[in-house]
C-alpha positions in Angstrom: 24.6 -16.8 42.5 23.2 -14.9 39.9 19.4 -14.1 39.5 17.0 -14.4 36.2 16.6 -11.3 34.6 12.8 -11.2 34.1 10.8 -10.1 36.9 7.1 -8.8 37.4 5.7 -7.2 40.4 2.1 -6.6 40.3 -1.3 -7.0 42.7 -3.8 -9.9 43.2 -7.6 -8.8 43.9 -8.2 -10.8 47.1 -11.7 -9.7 48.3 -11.5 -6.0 48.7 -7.8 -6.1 49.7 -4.4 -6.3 47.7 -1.6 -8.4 47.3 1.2 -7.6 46.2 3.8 -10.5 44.6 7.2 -10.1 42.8 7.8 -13.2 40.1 11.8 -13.5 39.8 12.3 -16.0 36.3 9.7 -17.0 34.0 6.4 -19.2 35.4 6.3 -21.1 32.4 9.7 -22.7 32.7 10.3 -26.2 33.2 11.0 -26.7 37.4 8.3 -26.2 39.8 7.7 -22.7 40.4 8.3 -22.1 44.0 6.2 -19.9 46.3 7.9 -18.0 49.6 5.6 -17.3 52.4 7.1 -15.4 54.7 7.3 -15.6 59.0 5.7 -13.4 61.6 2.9 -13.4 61.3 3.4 -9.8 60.8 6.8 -9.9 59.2 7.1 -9.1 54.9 9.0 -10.7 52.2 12.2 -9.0 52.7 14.1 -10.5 55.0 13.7 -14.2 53.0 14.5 -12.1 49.6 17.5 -14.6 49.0 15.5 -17.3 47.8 15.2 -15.1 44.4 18.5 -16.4 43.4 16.9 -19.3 42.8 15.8 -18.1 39.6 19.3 -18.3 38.0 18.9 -22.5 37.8 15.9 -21.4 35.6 12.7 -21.7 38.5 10.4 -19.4 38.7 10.4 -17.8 42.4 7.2 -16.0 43.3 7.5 -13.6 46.9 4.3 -12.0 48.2 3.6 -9.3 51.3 0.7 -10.8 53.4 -2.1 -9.1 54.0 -1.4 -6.5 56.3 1.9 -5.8 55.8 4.7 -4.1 53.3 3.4 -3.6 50.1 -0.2 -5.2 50.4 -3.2 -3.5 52.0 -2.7 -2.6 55.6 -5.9 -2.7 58.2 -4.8 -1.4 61.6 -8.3 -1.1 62.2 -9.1 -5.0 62.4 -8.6 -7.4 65.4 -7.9 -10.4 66.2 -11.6 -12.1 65.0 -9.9 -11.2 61.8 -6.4 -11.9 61.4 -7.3 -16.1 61.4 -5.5 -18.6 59.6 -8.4 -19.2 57.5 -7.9 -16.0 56.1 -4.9 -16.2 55.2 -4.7 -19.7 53.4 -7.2 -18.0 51.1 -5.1 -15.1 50.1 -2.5 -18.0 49.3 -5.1 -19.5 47.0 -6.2 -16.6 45.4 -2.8 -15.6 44.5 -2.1 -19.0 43.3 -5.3 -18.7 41.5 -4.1 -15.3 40.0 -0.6 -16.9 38.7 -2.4 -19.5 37.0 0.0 -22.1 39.1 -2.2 -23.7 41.5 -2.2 -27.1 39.6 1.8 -27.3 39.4 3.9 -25.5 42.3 6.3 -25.5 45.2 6.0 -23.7 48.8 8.6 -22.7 50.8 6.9 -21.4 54.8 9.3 -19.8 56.7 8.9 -19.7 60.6 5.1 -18.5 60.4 5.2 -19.1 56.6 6.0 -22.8 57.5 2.6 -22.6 60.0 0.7 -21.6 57.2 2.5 -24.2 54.7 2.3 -26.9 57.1 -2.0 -26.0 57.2 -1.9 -25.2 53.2 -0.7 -29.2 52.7 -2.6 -30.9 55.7 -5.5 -30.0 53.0 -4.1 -32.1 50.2 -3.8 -29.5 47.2 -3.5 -31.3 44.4 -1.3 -29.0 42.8 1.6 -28.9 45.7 4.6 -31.2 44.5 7.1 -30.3 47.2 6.5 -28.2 50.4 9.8 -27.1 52.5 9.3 -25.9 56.1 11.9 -23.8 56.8 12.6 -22.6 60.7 9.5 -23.3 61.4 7.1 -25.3 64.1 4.5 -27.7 64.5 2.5 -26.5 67.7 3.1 -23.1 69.9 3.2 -24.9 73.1 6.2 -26.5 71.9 7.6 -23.1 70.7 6.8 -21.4 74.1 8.5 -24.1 75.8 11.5 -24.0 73.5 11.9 -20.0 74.0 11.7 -20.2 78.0 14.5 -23.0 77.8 16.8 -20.8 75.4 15.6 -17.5 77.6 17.1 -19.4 80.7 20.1 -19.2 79.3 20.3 -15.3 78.6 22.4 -13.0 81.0 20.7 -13.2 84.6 20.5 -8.6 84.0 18.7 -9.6 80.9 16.2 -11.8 82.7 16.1 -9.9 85.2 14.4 -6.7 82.3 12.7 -8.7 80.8 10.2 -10.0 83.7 10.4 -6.8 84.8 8.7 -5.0 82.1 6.4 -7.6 81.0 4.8 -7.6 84.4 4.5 -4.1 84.1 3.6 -4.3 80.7 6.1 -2.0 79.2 6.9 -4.0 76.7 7.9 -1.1 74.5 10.1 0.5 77.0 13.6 1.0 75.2 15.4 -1.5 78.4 12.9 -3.9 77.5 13.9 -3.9 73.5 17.2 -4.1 74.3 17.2 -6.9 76.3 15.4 -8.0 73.5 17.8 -7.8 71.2 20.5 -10.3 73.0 17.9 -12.6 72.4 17.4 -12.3 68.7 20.7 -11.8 68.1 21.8 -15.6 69.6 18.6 -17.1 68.2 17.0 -15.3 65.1 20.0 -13.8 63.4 23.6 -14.1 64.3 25.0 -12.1 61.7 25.9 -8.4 62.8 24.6 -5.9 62.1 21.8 -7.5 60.6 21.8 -7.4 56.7 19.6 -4.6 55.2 16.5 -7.1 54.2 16.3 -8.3 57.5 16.6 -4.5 58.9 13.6 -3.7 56.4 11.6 -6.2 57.7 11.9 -5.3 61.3 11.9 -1.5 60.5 8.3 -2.6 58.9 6.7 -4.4 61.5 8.1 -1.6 64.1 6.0 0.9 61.2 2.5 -1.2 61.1 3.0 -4.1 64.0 -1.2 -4.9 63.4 -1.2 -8.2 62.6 2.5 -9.4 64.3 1.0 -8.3 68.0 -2.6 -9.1 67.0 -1.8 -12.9 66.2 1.7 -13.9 68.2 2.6 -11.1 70.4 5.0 -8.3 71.1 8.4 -10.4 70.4 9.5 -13.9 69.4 9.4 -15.0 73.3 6.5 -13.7 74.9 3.7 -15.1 72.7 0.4 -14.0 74.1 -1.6 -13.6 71.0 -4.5 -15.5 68.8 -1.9 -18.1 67.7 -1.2 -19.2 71.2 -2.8 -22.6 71.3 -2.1 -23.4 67.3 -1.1 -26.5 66.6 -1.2 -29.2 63.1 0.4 -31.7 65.5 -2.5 -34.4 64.6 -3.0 -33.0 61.5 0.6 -34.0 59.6 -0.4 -37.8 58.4 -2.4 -35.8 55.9 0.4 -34.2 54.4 1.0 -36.0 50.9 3.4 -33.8 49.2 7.3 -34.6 49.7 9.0 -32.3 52.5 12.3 -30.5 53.2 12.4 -29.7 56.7 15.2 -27.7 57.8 16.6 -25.2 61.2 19.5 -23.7 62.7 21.7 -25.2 64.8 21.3 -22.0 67.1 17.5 -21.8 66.6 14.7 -20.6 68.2 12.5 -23.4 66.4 14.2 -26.0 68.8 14.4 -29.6 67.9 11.5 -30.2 69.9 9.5 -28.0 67.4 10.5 -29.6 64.4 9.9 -32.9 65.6 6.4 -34.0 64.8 7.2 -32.8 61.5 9.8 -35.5 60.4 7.5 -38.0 63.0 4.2 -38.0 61.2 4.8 -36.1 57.8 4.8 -39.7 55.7 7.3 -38.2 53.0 10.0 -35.9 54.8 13.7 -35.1 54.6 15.4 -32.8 57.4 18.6 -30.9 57.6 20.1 -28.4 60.3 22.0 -25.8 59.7 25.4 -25.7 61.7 26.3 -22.0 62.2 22.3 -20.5 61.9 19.7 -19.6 64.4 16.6 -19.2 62.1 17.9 -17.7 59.2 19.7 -20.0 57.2 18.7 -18.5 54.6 20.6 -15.3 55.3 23.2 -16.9 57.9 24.5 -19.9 55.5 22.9 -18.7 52.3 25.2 -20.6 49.9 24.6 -24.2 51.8 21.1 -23.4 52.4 19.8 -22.0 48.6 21.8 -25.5 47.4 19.7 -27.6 50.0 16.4 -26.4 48.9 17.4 -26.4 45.2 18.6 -30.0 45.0 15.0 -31.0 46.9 13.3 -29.2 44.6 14.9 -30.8 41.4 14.1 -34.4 42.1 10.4 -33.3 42.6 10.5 -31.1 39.4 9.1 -33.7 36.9 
């Protein structure tokens, strides 16, 4: 798939802080133009950079760096009575505010992205036409609980480091990554080596990892941080806007993550990917762009 050939990258003023966005196609087209927030929290826009090719059925696609991390304004200074939610839906209005969208537009939330999304709609925008939550969950005690079940099933040496050096708190300690890695490689990305965009992004958060250890925790598994006791669980009747809801077969956003999402969101659709973990996006690219393009065309009018 081909990609439009107008883009624009620039910066949106939020507060004292900067945001940086790329547009891929032309905002003024006809479909909804659709907004990528990306996971971590922590991560940056790279490794969900696929969704530009979007742009070549003529929708705008808009990717921003959170606060905190890639291109944006970093502040490995602030803690965690900083890095809130809160904060963060506002930089999403303000740059929806800056694009001179916010009363017609789309949202894709991937993993975190899809935390954000998911407390973005429970507030009823009026300008959200179709929300998609991709990889994503609806409360971290059902994540937590989903990671010790797929954690069980690791090599007993890889158990083994890992509750080792998390009791010692070495979680940095090169055995400890490694073991790690058999992890994400079953359940974040199967395809290997990783694809450069998803190397960026981890090569990032390994550069600045301020607001990914801050808010979740040092990996996708041992989730200690501010976000530990988040949930929208209650909150999902509120959602209005029609939603794509979609995993991995091989996920770490197990089925019992995703669940209370097609339970209480009153307009939803769901998919799972057959050969993913929690990048479709990356691991089925073809199957999963033509998902989220033929949801977003029967909301475009």
């Amino acid at each position: 798939m081909s990609v439009a050939a107008d883009t624009v990258e620039g910066f949106a003023d939020y507060g004292p802080y900067k945001t940086w966005y790329r547009v891929t196609g032309d905002l003024d087209a006809g479909p909804l133009p659709l907004v990528i927030a990306h996971g971590g929290p922590g991560c940056t826009h790279d490794y969900v950079d696929s969704f530009k090719e979007l742009s070549a059925k003529g929708r705008a696609v808009i990717h921003y760096d959170q606060i905190g991390n890639g291109r944006s304004t970093h502040l490995p200074d602030k803690g965690g009575d900083f890095w809130t939610v809160d904060f963060f839906l506002g930089e999403l209005d303000n740059l929806l505010d800056h694009l001179g969208i916010r009363s017609r537009y789309a949202l894709l939330g991937q993993s975190w992205g899809g935390m954000l999304g998911s407390e973005h709609a429970v507030r009823r925008p009026a300008g959200l036409k179709a929300l998609i939550l991709a990889n994503s969950l609806a409360s971290m005690d059902l994540w937590v609980a989903g990671a010790a079940q797929l954690r069980a099933e690791l090599p007993a040496e890889v158990q083994e480091a890992l509750d080792r050096h998390e009791a010692a708190g070495t979680t940095q300690d090169p055995e400890y990554l490694t073991a790690s890695r058999v992890f994400y490689d079953r359940h974040v990305c199967r395809v290997t080596p990783w694809p450069d965009e998803v190397a960026r992004t981890f090569l990032a958060v390994e550069s600045d990892p301020t607001v990914y250890h801050t808010m979740n925790g040092p990996n996708e598994f041992h989730v200690v941080g501010t976000m530990r006791n988040w949930t929208v669980i209650d909150r999902l009747p509120n959602i209005e806007a029609p939603t794509l809801v979609f995993r991995g077969a091989y996920d770490e956003a197990t089925p019992e993550c995703v669940q209370p999402f097609i339970d209480r969101i009153p307009s939803v659709e769901s998919e799972v990917f057959p050969q993913s973990s929690h990048m479709p996006h990356v691991e089925e690219k073809d199957a999963c762009l033509a998902r989220v393009e033929a949801f977003l065309r029967k909301h475009d009018g």
